[in-house]
Every structure is written in structure tokens, then in C-alpha cells.
Amino acid sequence: MVGSLINQIINQFNETIFDGYIILEIDKYPKIIHLEDNLLDILGYSREELIGKDGYKLIQGKFKDKTREEASKNELKPFAIGVVGKSGEEYSIEITGKNISIDKKNYRIYGVKLIDGEELQKELLLKILEEDPNFIQIIDENYNIVYINKHPVDRDITGTSILQLMSEENIPLFKNKIDNIFKTKQTDNLFLKSRDGVDFYNQLVPIIIKDRVQQVIQYSIDISEMETLKINMKEERFYYQQLLDSIPDIIITVNSDLEIMEWMGAAERIHGYTKEEILGKHVNILYHKHKKIQNDIAIIGLIREDDRNKSVDITAVNKAGKTQIINIKISNLFNNEGDHIAMIIIGRDVTKIREEENKMNRLREKMQHRAKLESLGILAGGVAHDFNNLFLNILGNASLIKNMSNSDEITELIDEIITVTRQSAELSNLMLSLSGKSQLKIVTLQINDIINEIKTFIVSSIPKRIELIFELQKDLPLVNADVGQLNQLIINLITNASEAIKEKGEIFVRTGKCRIDNKQAVCIEVTDTGIGMSKETIKRIFDPFYSSKKIGRGLGLSIVDTNVHKMGGSIRVESEINKGSSFFVKIPVSDELIADHTLEKGFEYKPINMNVLICDDEQFVLDVLYRMLQKFNSNEIVSVKSGIECYTEYKKHPDKYEVIILDLSMPGELDGKQTATKILEINKKQKILFTSGYTVSEIEDFIQKDNIDFIQKPYDINSFYQIFNKFNM
């Protein structure tokens, strides 16, 4: 039955298309009997909360009288009002009403259209301007009239110069005032006489958008007749208040005790307090509770300096509890005797601006951080390359001695040399990773196996006064990681832990199962009983070049952090002063079930008979390569020390050499890559083995070919033989 009634009412009201309908029963009081779902959704109420309730409950206070007045007229005339949702949020709507009688009952139906809030404010403001009894003009920087609420002559003067309306003697002063407002953004006033002799008092108010004066409002009051002075000041203030409230800035007047006297502009919109709630309150009601002292200092400083162009940021909190950053300027007001009576505070909400500035600052810091890493990388890459050449000499000769030795004791010593050299080479490759010239060699491994392999080396590298305790959980899942980087990660964490222990102490190395991003992971924990770290140190502990030690270089933990993230893991630190530190590293579990990281096994060398041309700028590298080749190759071996020599020798004997071993990084006119390019121009099928202290990334385009290969320094005879033997197949 109710549905049928509502349909009858709506069918009688089909003047236009609306976003929804509201129907009131108006016999006793305007009781809501129908409200459509889309309007309920917008306002946030349920149907039960509104049906049967007073219809004016939804209307903002300042629009209630207007709504009653229009209802009494019963005209099909749309008008704009503001309504309030359940959450307190305000909405702008346009309503068209009609009174309808059905079965001796009276109803009023409103067709509702949602309108843009800014358009409503513009409409209301224009209506206020048009109804104002005085002249209101909006002027651009060229003194042209952009808007005028009433024309002083019998033609439209919009777009023409306002100077034509005033007497000649007033024009220079007026132009100076306008020009100054566009520069200073300050309100001003002056008395002017029109060309027909009428005197006006003029208030000049800048319209500021995006921190720039766009236009100036000229509010002109005719003071030539006494009747003008009898204007109702209360009404005048209301209209003027509307103009001020359209300004996007906060305007507050406070007395000498900092009590709020005026609350204008965007103050209510930004802070959330109405005039009734705020007037008479101390200005610190707007302060953030933890920033009261800082805000007082900032405001007192502005008052003392009395510089209208200077501003400061204060931290405020609006009525809803939201933190805001407000940039304020203060102007002191004095009476005729020079006594300080009040201050005008003009504020602008710069919260979003400061957030963007903070983002830019963080981005700038990241860029500086990256520049530091790039500088470090250039240095580290060169040093690592030179180290790898030296390690090649040690590792190559040691592996040759091991092959020649029949003594178990000597073999054991040689194995220790080889192990330490490989670990040193892994450190060198970590330096290459800083330069961007290293590639991870990801294998599937058991973390406990890695720790056990380097346990002897770790124990021997820390002071005897420190006890190293290993608590390794059995049957851990496998992970995917780079062996060298994982070794160095563990060594760095334990080394840092030992340096934090000044006297006797303990270091616990633990492994176990954990989770990372809701996935299975393996955790490595290194905990010490050392001196601990402050919160400030913890914040910067992984920054390159930062060190809490007097002789530290600030690279160890930075490398650890980099390597952990390269393996898809995470690292976290917990520490307190004098209570030690704990580092927790998490590495995701591998999908593989079998580890492919195993100890190298020996094998026999099969004889190779090929002529070989070796090119390297270091004589000790040439020597160790020569000795390795002699171990399994019986043909001619020729050594040269530059790219030019290599190219010249090959050009003389292009059919002589089956294989060329070419160092990638050589000084001089031709480096390894350039030398290879010229050789391949002579014979594109020539077999070339590149070797370098850097990685293969520099010649990836070359090694796609079947006759080109690469081996990274350092390497022992076994690794060298496996690569070289490919050319014999």
C-alpha cells in the first residue's frame, strides 16, 4: 500500500529527471515517508534511521529557513541547499518541490539533483554579490573589470578599464595601490571620487590562488550622502564575511592574550571548529599536544619580528584529531596611541606540500646514497680485478703443487692454502658486486653445510677470549643462494659481533626454520654479548661508509644487506646498549629437493695437443698459465703481454694457433675485447678463451658463439682444464 502511494506521488511529479526523490508527509510536521536508496547510500543512513523522522534533520542550519520559505510558495523552482550526512560530511544538492494531496492527506515531494560543492559556493557567492547594495568589482592586473555586481552606467562595462569611472587625479594613487597588492598580497583601502563627483570608500582585497594574486576585489561604498552611513552594519558585516570566507586561507584575529576574536576565511573548513566553538578560546587549542612549546616559540618569534613577509610552519590538530601543518604569517595591529591591541594570523594548510617535499628529500637522499655506491663500486671493481690476478697466481700454483705432491702432510697444507685463497677470492667478488660487475652464481644448498665448511676458518679468526657457540637446527630445508656471498655474509656478521665484545663474551650462531612474506624460509641468527648499539646507530647500521668503529670503513654490513636482498631475503637487527646485539637473516626456501653445492672431486687429465697463444699484461699470470698448459698440453705455447702484440703475432700466423687465451682487461691501444674483434675479422671461427678478474657480463655478446668461452679469475688447474678441454672436442 505504501509503495502504491509513493508511486502515485512520483507519477504526479514528472517534471524532469532527478537523481532521486524525497517525500514528506506535511500534515503535522515534515515527516519523511520515502527516501531512495542512492540518496541513503550517499548520506550514509539506513532507511530505518530516517523514515518517520523530521525531514529538516538532514538540512544544514543556514538553509532551513530558505527551504521552509520555498515550500510555502509551492513553486516548481529549483534551488540549492546543503545537507549533512551521518558522518557529518556536507553535500550540495539542488531540489525542486511540489505539494500534492492524495486521499485528504498532504505531501511534499522533492526531486533531488546532486551538484558540485564548488559550483554551489560560487552560485551563493554571486547571489550575495548581486544583492549587495554597494558596488563590487573584480579587477585584473591590467585594471580591467572582470566582474561587476551592478553597472553605474546604462551599458555593460565588463572587460573595460575601471579607470574610466574615476576622476583623473585619483588614477595614479589607485594604480599604485593595485600594483602593490599584486606584489605584496596585502589588503588595502582608499577613498576615490568618480568622474561624476560621487565619493566612495574602497576596500581592496586580493584573490590569492596557488600563492599568487590572480585578481583584486574592490568593494566600493558610496559615502557622498549621509544615508549611506545608515546601512545596517550587521548585514554589511555578514556580506563582507561571505567574501572573506571565500578566501582559501585561514584568517584569525587574536588579542594580546592570544585569545581568538575573529574566525574567518577557510578557518572553519580546515580546522573543523565553528565560530561559536572557537571564539574566546586560546589559540593553542589548535596546537598539536606534543608541539605546544615549539609552536609558542615560533609564534612569539613572528610577533617580535613584526615582518609580514616572514612565515613559519606550526603543527596543528583539527577538531577531528587529524594532524596538519599550517604555514602562518602574523601582522600586529595598533591603536591610535600606538598600543598593541591585536594580531591577524593568516594561515595556509601546507600538509600535502610538506609531505611532497619530504618525499623529494628522501628521494634526494637515495640518489646521494646511490652516487656513493657508484663511487665505491668504481674503486672496488679495480681493486677486485687486481686481487683476482694475484689469487690466480696463488691458486694456480698451489693446485699444480698439489698435483705433483705425494706427501699427505704437504697436500693438507696446500688444501688449506687453496681454501683460504678461494674464500679471499669470494671477498674480492663481493667487491665486484659493489661495482656492478659481478653476477650471482645461485645454487641450491644447505645452510648448515656452508657454516660447517667455514667453521674452522671462523673460529681461528676471532680472539680466544670469545666463545663461539653453534646451535644449528637439523634437517633444514634447502635454499637458493650464492655460496661466496653466503660465506661472506656469515663471516661479516660474526666478525662484527666479535668486535663488539671488548673483554670476555659469547657469540651464538643459530639456524632454524622461519617465514618471510608468508612463505617458508631459513633463519640465520648471530647474537653477541657485546656493548650493543643505540637507536641512532641501528637506523644507519646498513648505510655504506657508516661505521661506529674508529677505524671502520663502513662496508661490511652494507655488503651483508645488499647480498641478503639479492638472495630474496631480509635482515633485521635488535640491540640495546650494554645488552648485546642480534642479527636475524631470513632466506626463502628453495623449490629444489637436492643440493647441487658439493665439494669438488678430482679427475685425470687427458692429453691435449693444440698450439696456444696466451695474452695477459701481468707476467706472473702468463707464467702460471704456461705451467698449467704444460701439465696437459704438449704442443707449442706462445706468450705475449699486450693486445697489439697478440694481434700482430696472430696476423703473421693466422693458421698456427688452435686456441687464443686472452685477458679481457689490458691497458694500451687494444684491450681484450678489441683484440678479439680484430682477430675474428681475420678468422671468424678462431677459438678464443677470455679470462678476467671481472665477470662475463662485459662480453656476453661474444660468448654466444660456439668458438668463444670465458673463465673468471682466479681458478685452479682443475677448473682451467675443464674449460680449456671444451676446445678439444
XYZ file of C-alpha atoms in Angstrom:
729
model
C 0.000 0.000 0.000
C 2.823 2.392 0.893
C 4.593 1.527 -2.357
C 1.443 2.288 -4.325
C 1.090 5.673 -2.588
C 4.704 6.605 -3.317
C 4.260 5.677 -6.989
C 1.142 7.879 -7.169
C 3.068 10.820 -5.723
C 6.056 10.365 -8.030
C 3.802 9.939 -11.105
C 2.249 13.332 -10.357
C 5.720 14.835 -10.206
C 7.306 14.058 -13.581
C 8.551 17.497 -14.463
C 12.144 16.447 -15.188
C 14.711 13.740 -14.490
C 16.188 13.714 -10.984
C 18.914 11.736 -9.192
C 16.336 10.701 -6.588
C 13.202 11.692 -4.645
C 12.401 12.580 -1.049
C 8.700 12.503 0.014
C 7.440 14.198 3.188
C 4.022 13.925 4.863
C 3.337 17.539 5.921
C 0.006 17.467 7.791
C 1.545 17.861 11.277
C 5.285 18.227 10.638
C 7.503 17.390 7.631
C 7.853 13.625 8.279
C 9.974 11.555 5.870
C 7.967 8.671 4.336
C 10.234 7.843 1.385
C 13.927 8.281 0.524
C 15.516 6.451 -2.408
C 18.412 4.029 -1.928
C 21.034 6.037 -3.840
C 20.402 9.051 -1.578
C 20.604 6.816 1.528
C 23.959 5.468 0.276
C 25.342 8.969 -0.242
C 24.173 10.246 3.158
C 25.255 7.076 4.983
C 21.938 6.432 6.783
C 19.852 3.284 6.858
C 16.179 3.545 5.873
C 15.096 2.796 9.473
C 17.114 5.767 10.788
C 15.234 8.312 8.632
C 11.712 7.052 7.837
C 9.259 8.841 10.129
C 11.828 11.442 11.202
C 11.770 15.230 10.732
C 12.721 15.968 7.126
C 14.634 19.103 8.083
C 17.040 16.967 10.119
C 19.171 16.488 7.001
C 19.383 20.183 6.026
C 22.277 22.393 7.121
C 21.129 25.078 9.563
C 21.709 28.039 7.307
C 19.445 26.531 4.615
C 16.425 25.553 6.783
C 14.636 28.920 6.624
C 15.210 29.118 2.885
C 13.727 25.614 2.441
C 10.618 26.489 4.515
C 10.162 29.716 2.551
C 10.317 27.919 -0.816
C 7.948 25.212 0.457
C 5.350 27.844 1.420
C 5.483 29.279 -2.117
C 4.866 25.842 -3.674
C 6.600 26.885 -6.913
C 8.279 24.411 -9.253
C 11.516 26.330 -8.962
C 14.846 24.570 -8.310
C 17.084 25.969 -5.581
C 20.384 24.851 -3.999
C 20.839 23.803 -0.378
C 23.382 21.926 1.708
C 22.619 18.646 3.517
C 24.584 16.765 6.180
C 25.355 13.033 6.067
C 25.514 10.695 9.048
C 29.297 11.164 9.332
C 28.931 14.951 9.379
C 30.131 15.367 5.799
C 28.366 18.115 3.868
C 26.826 17.667 0.400
C 25.441 20.170 -2.082
C 22.110 19.368 -3.773
C 19.541 21.130 -5.938
C 15.897 20.446 -5.037
C 12.612 21.137 -6.787
C 9.479 20.784 -4.604
C 5.767 20.361 -5.131
C 2.839 19.948 -2.719
C 0.463 17.072 -3.539
C -2.796 15.887 -1.872
C -3.920 12.258 -2.016
C -6.838 10.810 -0.025
C -7.168 14.016 2.030
C -3.538 13.849 3.112
C -0.906 16.426 2.174
C 2.526 15.508 0.899
C 5.536 17.396 -0.408
C 7.801 15.681 -2.924
C 11.304 16.913 -3.682
C 13.166 15.966 -6.821
C 16.886 15.888 -5.931
C 19.909 16.578 -8.128
C 23.451 16.258 -6.788
C 25.560 19.303 -7.651
C 29.240 20.160 -7.309
C 30.064 21.846 -3.995
C 32.286 24.426 -5.582
C 29.566 25.400 -8.065
C 27.124 25.831 -5.165
C 29.524 28.068 -3.305
C 30.095 30.057 -6.478
C 26.343 30.406 -7.027
C 25.742 31.522 -3.454
C 28.628 33.979 -3.560
C 27.430 35.503 -6.833
C 23.946 35.818 -5.383
C 25.343 37.600 -2.344
C 27.370 39.919 -4.543
C 24.390 40.748 -6.748
C 22.203 41.562 -3.741
C 24.824 43.774 -2.103
C 23.690 47.448 -2.222
C 27.232 48.651 -2.863
C 29.440 48.366 -5.910
C 31.650 45.270 -6.006
C 34.162 44.914 -8.802
C 36.744 42.227 -9.538
C 39.752 43.738 -11.301
C 42.680 42.082 -13.096
C 46.294 43.310 -13.055
C 45.626 45.498 -16.111
C 42.861 47.382 -14.193
C 40.172 45.794 -16.364
C 36.778 44.898 -14.863
C 36.363 41.095 -14.783
C 33.108 41.238 -12.803
C 30.834 43.974 -11.515
C 27.675 43.372 -9.500
C 25.866 46.423 -10.877
C 26.657 48.827 -13.668
C 26.985 52.547 -12.815
C 26.048 53.440 -16.410
C 23.387 52.184 -18.822
C 25.684 49.694 -20.558
C 27.726 46.587 -19.726
C 31.240 47.727 -18.806
C 32.653 44.248 -18.080
C 36.032 43.898 -19.798
C 36.692 47.650 -19.883
C 39.122 49.627 -17.735
C 37.871 50.698 -14.309
C 39.983 53.831 -14.656
C 37.284 55.321 -16.896
C 34.948 55.563 -13.875
C 37.195 57.616 -11.580
C 38.442 61.157 -11.640
C 41.814 61.843 -13.257
C 43.517 62.927 -10.021
C 42.699 59.570 -8.349
C 44.090 57.323 -11.130
C 47.842 57.389 -10.142
C 47.065 56.538 -6.493
C 44.625 53.788 -7.476
C 47.099 52.176 -9.937
C 49.838 52.292 -7.302
C 47.549 50.580 -4.753
C 46.569 47.804 -7.201
C 50.165 47.221 -8.333
C 51.297 46.972 -4.715
C 48.592 44.412 -3.873
C 49.727 42.155 -6.743
C 53.270 42.333 -5.322
C 52.659 42.103 -1.560
C 49.369 40.118 -1.464
C 48.176 42.519 1.266
C 44.710 44.060 1.688
C 44.480 47.848 1.257
C 41.905 50.679 1.102
C 41.495 54.197 -0.287
C 38.966 56.990 -0.944
C 38.088 57.736 -4.567
C 35.919 60.223 -6.418
C 34.049 59.119 -9.517
C 34.012 61.181 -12.712
C 30.521 62.481 -11.811
C 31.729 63.627 -8.373
C 30.475 60.799 -6.117
C 32.773 59.908 -3.197
C 33.477 56.220 -2.476
C 35.297 54.369 0.270
C 37.033 51.375 -1.366
C 38.278 48.195 0.302
C 40.782 46.283 -1.890
C 41.146 42.522 -1.163
C 43.493 40.215 -3.149
C 42.176 36.930 -4.541
C 45.102 34.533 -3.982
C 45.222 31.190 -5.809
C 48.285 28.922 -5.688
C 50.229 31.559 -3.738
C 49.746 34.163 -6.476
C 47.387 37.149 -6.621
C 45.074 36.461 -9.544
C 42.637 39.387 -9.195
C 41.538 42.073 -6.715
C 38.061 42.579 -5.225
C 37.145 46.275 -4.981
C 34.319 46.841 -2.504
C 33.039 50.430 -3.015
C 30.731 52.191 -0.559
C 29.084 55.426 -1.632
C 29.802 57.897 1.189
C 28.716 61.041 -0.571
C 25.355 61.133 1.196
C 24.583 60.686 4.866
C 22.033 57.987 4.096
C 24.902 55.674 3.033
C 26.308 55.728 6.577
C 22.987 54.397 7.960
C 23.465 50.928 6.355
C 22.777 48.144 8.750
C 26.317 47.268 9.944
C 25.319 43.786 10.995
C 24.082 42.951 7.496
C 27.122 44.651 5.979
C 29.399 42.528 8.118
C 27.557 39.384 7.038
C 28.108 40.111 3.360
C 31.705 41.076 3.918
C 32.150 37.910 5.945
C 30.927 35.880 2.969
C 33.596 37.472 0.814
C 36.304 36.700 3.351
C 35.058 33.146 3.798
C 35.560 32.541 0.092
C 39.307 33.083 0.549
C 41.204 29.734 0.702
C 43.413 30.885 3.604
C 42.771 30.786 7.346
C 42.186 34.279 8.792
C 42.203 34.597 12.575
C 42.295 37.704 14.739
C 43.630 37.279 18.292
C 44.048 39.767 21.138
C 47.235 40.377 23.105
C 46.475 37.317 25.270
C 46.274 35.189 22.098
C 42.541 34.656 22.543
C 40.648 34.203 19.271
C 38.465 37.216 18.390
C 37.712 36.591 14.697
C 37.407 33.283 12.819
C 37.303 33.869 9.063
C 38.365 32.621 5.656
C 38.859 28.861 5.473
C 39.391 28.543 9.248
C 36.223 26.542 9.903
C 36.686 24.296 6.867
C 40.321 23.478 7.661
C 40.203 23.259 11.467
C 36.635 21.999 11.840
C 35.565 24.393 14.640
C 32.585 26.734 14.237
C 32.741 30.342 15.422
C 30.568 29.505 18.394
C 33.018 26.783 19.467
C 36.238 28.719 18.986
C 35.723 32.421 19.796
C 37.284 33.388 23.127
C 39.496 30.271 23.221
C 43.290 30.490 23.430
C 44.943 29.922 20.072
C 46.810 26.895 21.462
C 43.553 24.914 21.212
C 44.678 24.394 17.621
C 48.142 23.099 18.578
C 49.312 19.505 18.428
C 49.637 18.407 22.071
C 53.289 17.390 21.609
C 54.227 20.589 19.745
C 52.899 23.311 22.067
C 56.320 24.644 23.104
C 57.685 24.645 19.545
C 54.553 26.385 18.241
C 54.675 29.047 21.002
C 58.327 29.777 20.228
C 57.558 30.108 16.503
C 54.583 32.439 17.032
C 56.351 34.632 19.608
C 59.274 34.948 17.188
C 56.969 36.183 14.418
C 55.253 38.664 16.767
C 58.568 40.147 17.872
C 59.984 40.446 14.360
C 56.744 42.034 13.031
C 57.670 41.102 9.455
C 54.590 40.481 7.318
C 56.646 38.672 4.681
C 58.068 36.101 7.092
C 56.244 32.858 7.810
C 56.734 29.717 9.884
C 55.185 26.259 9.984
C 53.280 25.156 13.071
C 51.921 21.691 13.807
C 48.173 21.800 14.418
C 45.372 19.295 15.028
C 41.867 19.812 13.664
C 38.682 19.064 15.568
C 38.619 15.508 14.183
C 42.137 14.861 15.552
C 43.968 14.967 12.208
C 47.499 16.439 12.297
C 48.046 19.403 9.984
C 50.993 21.582 9.010
C 49.894 25.225 8.816
C 52.162 27.923 7.410
C 51.338 31.226 9.145
C 52.103 34.932 8.844
C 51.322 37.445 11.603
C 50.522 41.164 11.356
C 50.424 43.295 14.514
C 47.587 45.824 14.956
C 47.979 49.047 16.995
C 45.513 51.743 18.111
C 45.945 55.465 17.511
C 48.079 55.775 20.644
C 50.460 53.101 19.363
C 49.337 50.432 21.824
C 49.358 46.853 20.609
C 45.738 45.655 20.558
C 45.537 42.569 18.354
C 47.132 40.394 15.710
C 45.911 38.986 12.418
C 47.115 35.443 11.744
C 46.872 34.316 8.130
C 47.479 30.608 7.656
C 47.570 28.117 4.824
C 47.272 24.333 5.092
C 50.565 23.054 3.628
C 50.300 19.471 4.913
C 50.306 17.889 1.446
C 53.028 20.261 0.221
C 55.310 19.320 3.133
C 54.583 15.618 2.549
C 55.674 16.003 -1.086
C 58.773 17.930 -0.004
C 59.652 15.133 2.437
C 59.244 12.596 -0.365
C 61.577 14.647 -2.557
C 64.127 14.882 0.252
C 64.014 11.116 0.750
C 64.443 10.636 -2.994
C 67.394 13.038 -2.955
C 68.992 11.079 -0.116
C 68.538 7.843 -2.073
C 70.193 9.419 -5.110
C 73.132 10.579 -2.976
C 73.294 7.108 -1.474
C 73.385 5.614 -4.975
C 76.122 8.036 -6.048
C 78.231 6.927 -3.065
C 77.748 3.303 -4.034
C 78.706 4.032 -7.638
C 81.891 5.791 -6.491
C 82.698 2.904 -4.201
C 81.926 0.458 -6.994
C 84.423 2.016 -9.395
C 87.164 1.766 -6.773
C 86.130 -1.704 -5.596
C 85.939 -3.087 -9.115
C 89.512 -2.086 -9.951
C 90.887 -3.401 -6.656
C 88.957 -6.691 -7.010
C 90.322 -7.219 -10.540
C 93.908 -6.794 -9.341
C 93.316 -9.100 -6.363
C 91.870 -11.787 -8.629
C 95.051 -11.720 -10.727
C 97.099 -12.288 -7.550
C 94.754 -15.027 -6.347
C 95.120 -16.750 -9.747
C 98.868 -16.954 -9.176
C 98.393 -18.423 -5.675
C 95.528 -20.776 -6.560
C 97.043 -21.925 -9.849
C 100.486 -22.668 -8.431
C 99.038 -24.275 -5.296
C 96.877 -26.621 -7.411
C 99.965 -27.513 -9.515
C 101.979 -28.309 -6.367
C 99.102 -30.421 -5.022
C 99.092 -32.466 -8.244
C 102.838 -33.047 -8.006
C 102.932 -33.861 -4.266
C 102.970 -37.377 -2.860
C 103.036 -36.194 0.751
C 99.783 -36.198 2.713
C 101.166 -33.505 5.011
C 102.038 -31.210 2.107
C 98.714 -31.922 0.423
C 96.891 -30.955 3.628
C 98.780 -27.650 3.814
C 98.140 -26.970 0.132
C 94.414 -27.664 0.621
C 94.371 -25.056 3.408
C 96.057 -22.529 1.100
C 93.541 -23.299 -1.643
C 90.589 -22.963 0.783
C 91.753 -19.604 2.178
C 92.545 -18.316 -1.312
C 89.079 -19.252 -2.559
C 87.476 -17.530 0.436
C 89.612 -14.461 -0.268
C 88.547 -14.584 -3.907
C 84.924 -14.688 -2.778
C 85.555 -11.476 -0.822
C 87.048 -9.997 -3.970
C 83.939 -10.990 -5.918
C 81.817 -9.249 -3.282
C 83.778 -6.100 -4.048
C 82.923 -6.687 -7.696
C 79.254 -6.819 -6.734
C 79.555 -3.234 -5.483
C 80.894 -2.193 -8.882
C 78.026 -3.877 -10.706
C 80.496 -6.165 -12.488
C 79.607 -9.319 -10.615
C 76.943 -11.907 -11.277
C 75.446 -14.173 -8.643
C 76.119 -17.903 -9.046
C 72.922 -19.214 -7.489
C 72.990 -22.848 -6.386
C 70.748 -24.971 -4.181
C 72.456 -25.592 -0.840
C 72.096 -26.494 2.827
C 72.962 -23.515 5.046
C 74.314 -25.761 7.818
C 76.770 -27.296 5.306
C 78.079 -23.830 4.416
C 78.557 -22.916 8.092
C 80.328 -26.217 8.811
C 82.656 -25.727 5.818
C 83.901 -22.366 7.128
C 83.645 -23.143 10.863
C 87.388 -23.788 11.300
C 88.265 -20.593 9.479
C 85.786 -18.574 11.596
C 86.967 -19.987 14.921
C 90.602 -19.212 14.098
C 89.773 -15.629 13.065
C 88.242 -14.387 16.342
C 90.020 -13.734 19.692
C 90.388 -16.709 22.078
C 88.621 -14.755 24.856
C 85.367 -15.090 22.888
C 83.480 -18.375 22.897
C 81.770 -19.223 19.612
C 78.691 -21.412 20.125
C 76.948 -23.082 17.164
C 73.306 -24.166 17.558
C 72.327 -25.482 14.135
C 68.871 -26.998 13.699
C 68.952 -30.330 11.855
C 67.099 -31.176 8.640
C 66.715 -27.602 7.454
C 65.088 -27.029 4.032
C 67.376 -26.145 1.118
C 67.768 -22.550 -0.108
C 68.941 -20.914 -3.328
C 71.972 -18.694 -2.726
C 75.414 -17.669 -3.931
C 77.973 -19.685 -1.955
C 80.567 -16.930 -1.859
C 78.132 -14.252 -0.775
C 76.582 -16.520 1.854
C 80.065 -17.294 3.229
C 80.917 -13.625 3.414
C 77.550 -12.774 4.986
C 78.164 -15.202 7.858
C 81.807 -14.161 8.284
C 80.916 -10.443 8.348
C 78.184 -10.912 10.952
C 80.448 -12.961 13.223
C 83.374 -10.550 12.739
C 81.182 -7.576 13.690
C 79.889 -9.495 16.704
C 83.443 -10.237 17.894
C 84.450 -6.571 17.520
C 81.506 -5.590 19.747
C 82.867 -7.728 22.620
C 85.603 -5.779 24.418
C 86.505 -8.420 27.030
C 85.246 -11.979 27.510
C 81.989 -12.875 25.864
C 79.994 -15.247 23.728
C 78.729 -15.342 20.149
C 75.806 -17.606 19.310
C 75.329 -18.772 15.715
C 71.896 -20.343 15.296
C 69.893 -21.665 12.367
C 66.251 -22.621 12.200
C 63.016 -22.513 10.271
C 61.009 -19.291 9.906
C 58.737 -17.452 7.467
C 59.163 -14.465 5.169
C 56.168 -12.878 3.403
C 54.032 -15.872 4.467
C 56.473 -18.274 2.790
C 58.851 -20.821 4.326
C 62.367 -19.568 4.973
C 65.561 -20.492 6.807
C 66.790 -18.108 9.515
C 70.415 -17.417 10.470
C 70.831 -15.686 13.829
C 74.105 -14.187 15.106
C 73.830 -12.920 18.693
C 76.635 -11.434 20.798
C 77.015 -10.327 24.415
C 78.858 -7.144 23.437
C 78.348 -3.440 24.018
C 75.167 -3.126 21.920
C 74.041 -0.202 19.796
C 71.978 2.959 20.218
C 68.745 3.515 18.263
C 70.530 6.096 16.111
C 73.265 3.608 15.214
C 70.693 0.917 14.359
C 68.997 3.323 11.901
C 72.254 3.779 9.970
C 73.959 0.428 10.537
C 73.465 -0.740 6.922
C 74.441 2.573 5.274
C 77.621 2.467 3.146
C 80.573 4.328 4.707
C 78.890 4.433 8.121
C 80.815 2.818 10.964
C 80.573 3.010 14.745
C 84.235 1.941 14.989
C 87.095 4.409 14.906
C 88.982 2.509 12.198
C 85.952 1.042 10.439
C 85.260 1.642 6.773
C 81.503 1.113 6.999
C 81.317 -1.513 4.246
C 80.833 -4.884 5.990
C 77.183 -4.631 6.982
C 76.337 -2.639 3.858
C 77.577 -5.590 1.780
C 75.641 -8.006 4.028
C 72.426 -6.035 3.492
C 72.967 -5.901 -0.283
C 73.655 -9.620 -0.557
C 70.709 -10.667 1.604
C 68.291 -8.754 -0.617
C 69.921 -10.164 -3.766
C 69.057 -13.623 -2.443
C 65.417 -12.531 -1.929
C 65.813 -12.420 1.834
C 65.553 -9.913 4.650
C 67.702 -8.793 7.573
C 66.686 -7.351 10.934
C 68.692 -6.164 13.954
C 67.797 -5.917 17.642
C 70.124 -4.265 20.136
C 70.356 -2.349 23.392
C 73.307 -0.511 24.922
C 75.365 -2.895 27.110
C 72.999 -5.793 26.329
C 74.444 -7.071 23.069
C 73.052 -7.318 19.558
C 71.210 -9.890 17.454
C 71.092 -10.044 13.661
C 68.361 -12.142 12.018
C 68.744 -13.113 8.343
C 65.883 -14.844 6.526
C 66.384 -16.602 3.163
C 63.442 -18.138 1.259
C 63.282 -21.922 0.957
C 64.133 -23.446 -2.452
C 61.679 -25.496 -4.505
C 64.520 -27.947 -5.231
C 64.859 -31.105 -3.142
C 68.512 -31.960 -3.883
C 71.504 -29.708 -3.159
C 73.831 -29.069 -6.077
C 76.585 -27.445 -3.964
C 79.093 -30.249 -3.355
C 82.859 -30.468 -2.804
C 84.981 -30.679 -5.931
C 86.195 -34.164 -6.862
C 89.496 -34.965 -8.550
C 89.817 -36.284 -12.060
C 92.518 -37.303 -14.538
C 93.820 -35.032 -17.293
C 93.639 -36.345 -20.840
C 96.445 -35.122 -23.107
C 95.661 -32.195 -25.409
C 97.719 -31.283 -28.476
C 96.987 -27.706 -29.563
C 99.105 -24.645 -30.300
C 98.141 -21.904 -27.827
C 98.702 -18.123 -27.866
C 98.436 -16.519 -24.378
C 97.930 -12.757 -23.914
C 97.957 -11.031 -20.477
C 99.604 -7.818 -19.277
C 100.808 -9.486 -16.000
C 103.924 -11.668 -16.318
C 103.071 -13.816 -13.265
C 99.705 -14.646 -14.867
C 101.450 -15.690 -18.096
C 103.816 -17.851 -16.061
C 101.124 -19.733 -14.145
C 99.042 -20.259 -17.302
C 102.100 -21.556 -19.109
C 102.790 -24.072 -16.306
C 99.138 -25.222 -16.234
C 99.083 -25.761 -20.006
C 102.311 -27.727 -19.871
C 100.619 -30.124 -17.467
C 98.267 -31.463 -20.159
C 99.197 -29.799 -23.497
C 102.278 -30.938 -25.424
C 102.193 -28.507 -28.368
C 103.682 -25.010 -28.706
C 102.707 -22.306 -26.185
C 103.496 -18.630 -27.029
C 103.066 -15.741 -24.538
C 102.600 -12.008 -25.307
C 101.852 -9.052 -22.972
C 99.576 -6.712 -24.948
C 96.670 -6.700 -27.345
C 98.800 -5.200 -30.126
C 101.438 -7.971 -29.755
C 98.732 -10.623 -29.783
C 97.070 -9.246 -32.896
C 100.441 -8.823 -34.672
C 101.516 -12.413 -33.855
C 98.191 -13.837 -34.990
C 98.223 -11.799 -38.212
C 101.624 -13.288 -39.060
C 100.459 -16.866 -38.352
C 96.671 -16.969 -38.739
C 96.570 -20.762 -39.199
C 99.031 -21.663 -36.446
C 97.023 -21.307 -33.190
C 94.086 -23.526 -32.395
C 93.280 -21.543 -29.193
C 93.973 -17.989 -28.008
C 93.776 -17.256 -24.242
C 93.012 -13.540 -23.962
C 92.863 -11.321 -20.854
C 89.811 -9.087 -21.086
C 91.148 -6.018 -19.239
C 94.511 -4.853 -20.605
C 95.990 -1.352 -20.884
C 97.178 0.026 -24.174
C 95.754 0.567 -27.612
C 93.772 -2.698 -27.701
C 92.030 -4.340 -24.742
C 90.922 -7.981 -24.829
C 87.564 -7.356 -26.476
C 89.040 -5.091 -29.162
C 91.839 -7.601 -29.841
C 89.328 -10.437 -30.243
C 87.233 -8.327 -32.624
C 90.220 -7.763 -34.939
C 91.240 -11.449 -34.792
C 87.715 -12.622 -35.624
C 87.745 -10.313 -38.643
C 90.606 -12.478 -39.955
C 89.064 -15.808 -38.906
C 85.545 -15.753 -37.503
C 85.912 -19.406 -36.363
C 89.056 -18.813 -34.280
C 88.717 -20.367 -30.791
C 89.179 -17.786 -28.028
C 89.118 -18.277 -24.244
C 88.586 -14.974 -22.420
C 89.854 -14.644 -18.846
C 89.370 -11.739 -16.446
C 89.225 -10.603 -12.844
C 85.845 -9.145 -13.788
C 82.833 -11.242 -14.807
C 81.448 -12.425 -18.126
C 78.909 -9.572 -18.301
C 81.293 -7.408 -20.374
C 81.459 -9.898 -23.262
C 78.050 -11.567 -23.212
C 77.643 -10.785 -26.912
C 80.869 -12.696 -27.681
C 80.287 -15.874 -25.700
C 77.062 -16.646 -27.550
C 79.323 -18.137 -30.221
C 80.434 -21.776 -30.063
C 84.114 -20.908 -30.548
C 84.227 -18.396 -27.643
C 84.276 -19.145 -23.891
C 85.128 -17.427 -20.615
C 86.758 -18.313 -17.292
C 86.832 -15.888 -14.343
C 89.994 -15.368 -12.318
C 91.090 -16.873 -10.014
C 90.921 -20.551 -10.980
C 92.922 -23.698 -10.230
C 94.235 -26.200 -12.757
C 91.129 -28.409 -12.491
C 88.727 -25.569 -13.353
C 91.037 -24.351 -16.112
C 91.325 -27.828 -17.649
C 87.545 -28.341 -17.710
C 87.002 -25.109 -19.677
C 90.033 -25.496 -21.952
C 89.215 -29.121 -22.787
C 85.940 -27.967 -24.432
C 88.010 -26.624 -27.333
C 89.470 -30.102 -27.864
C 86.069 -31.676 -28.530
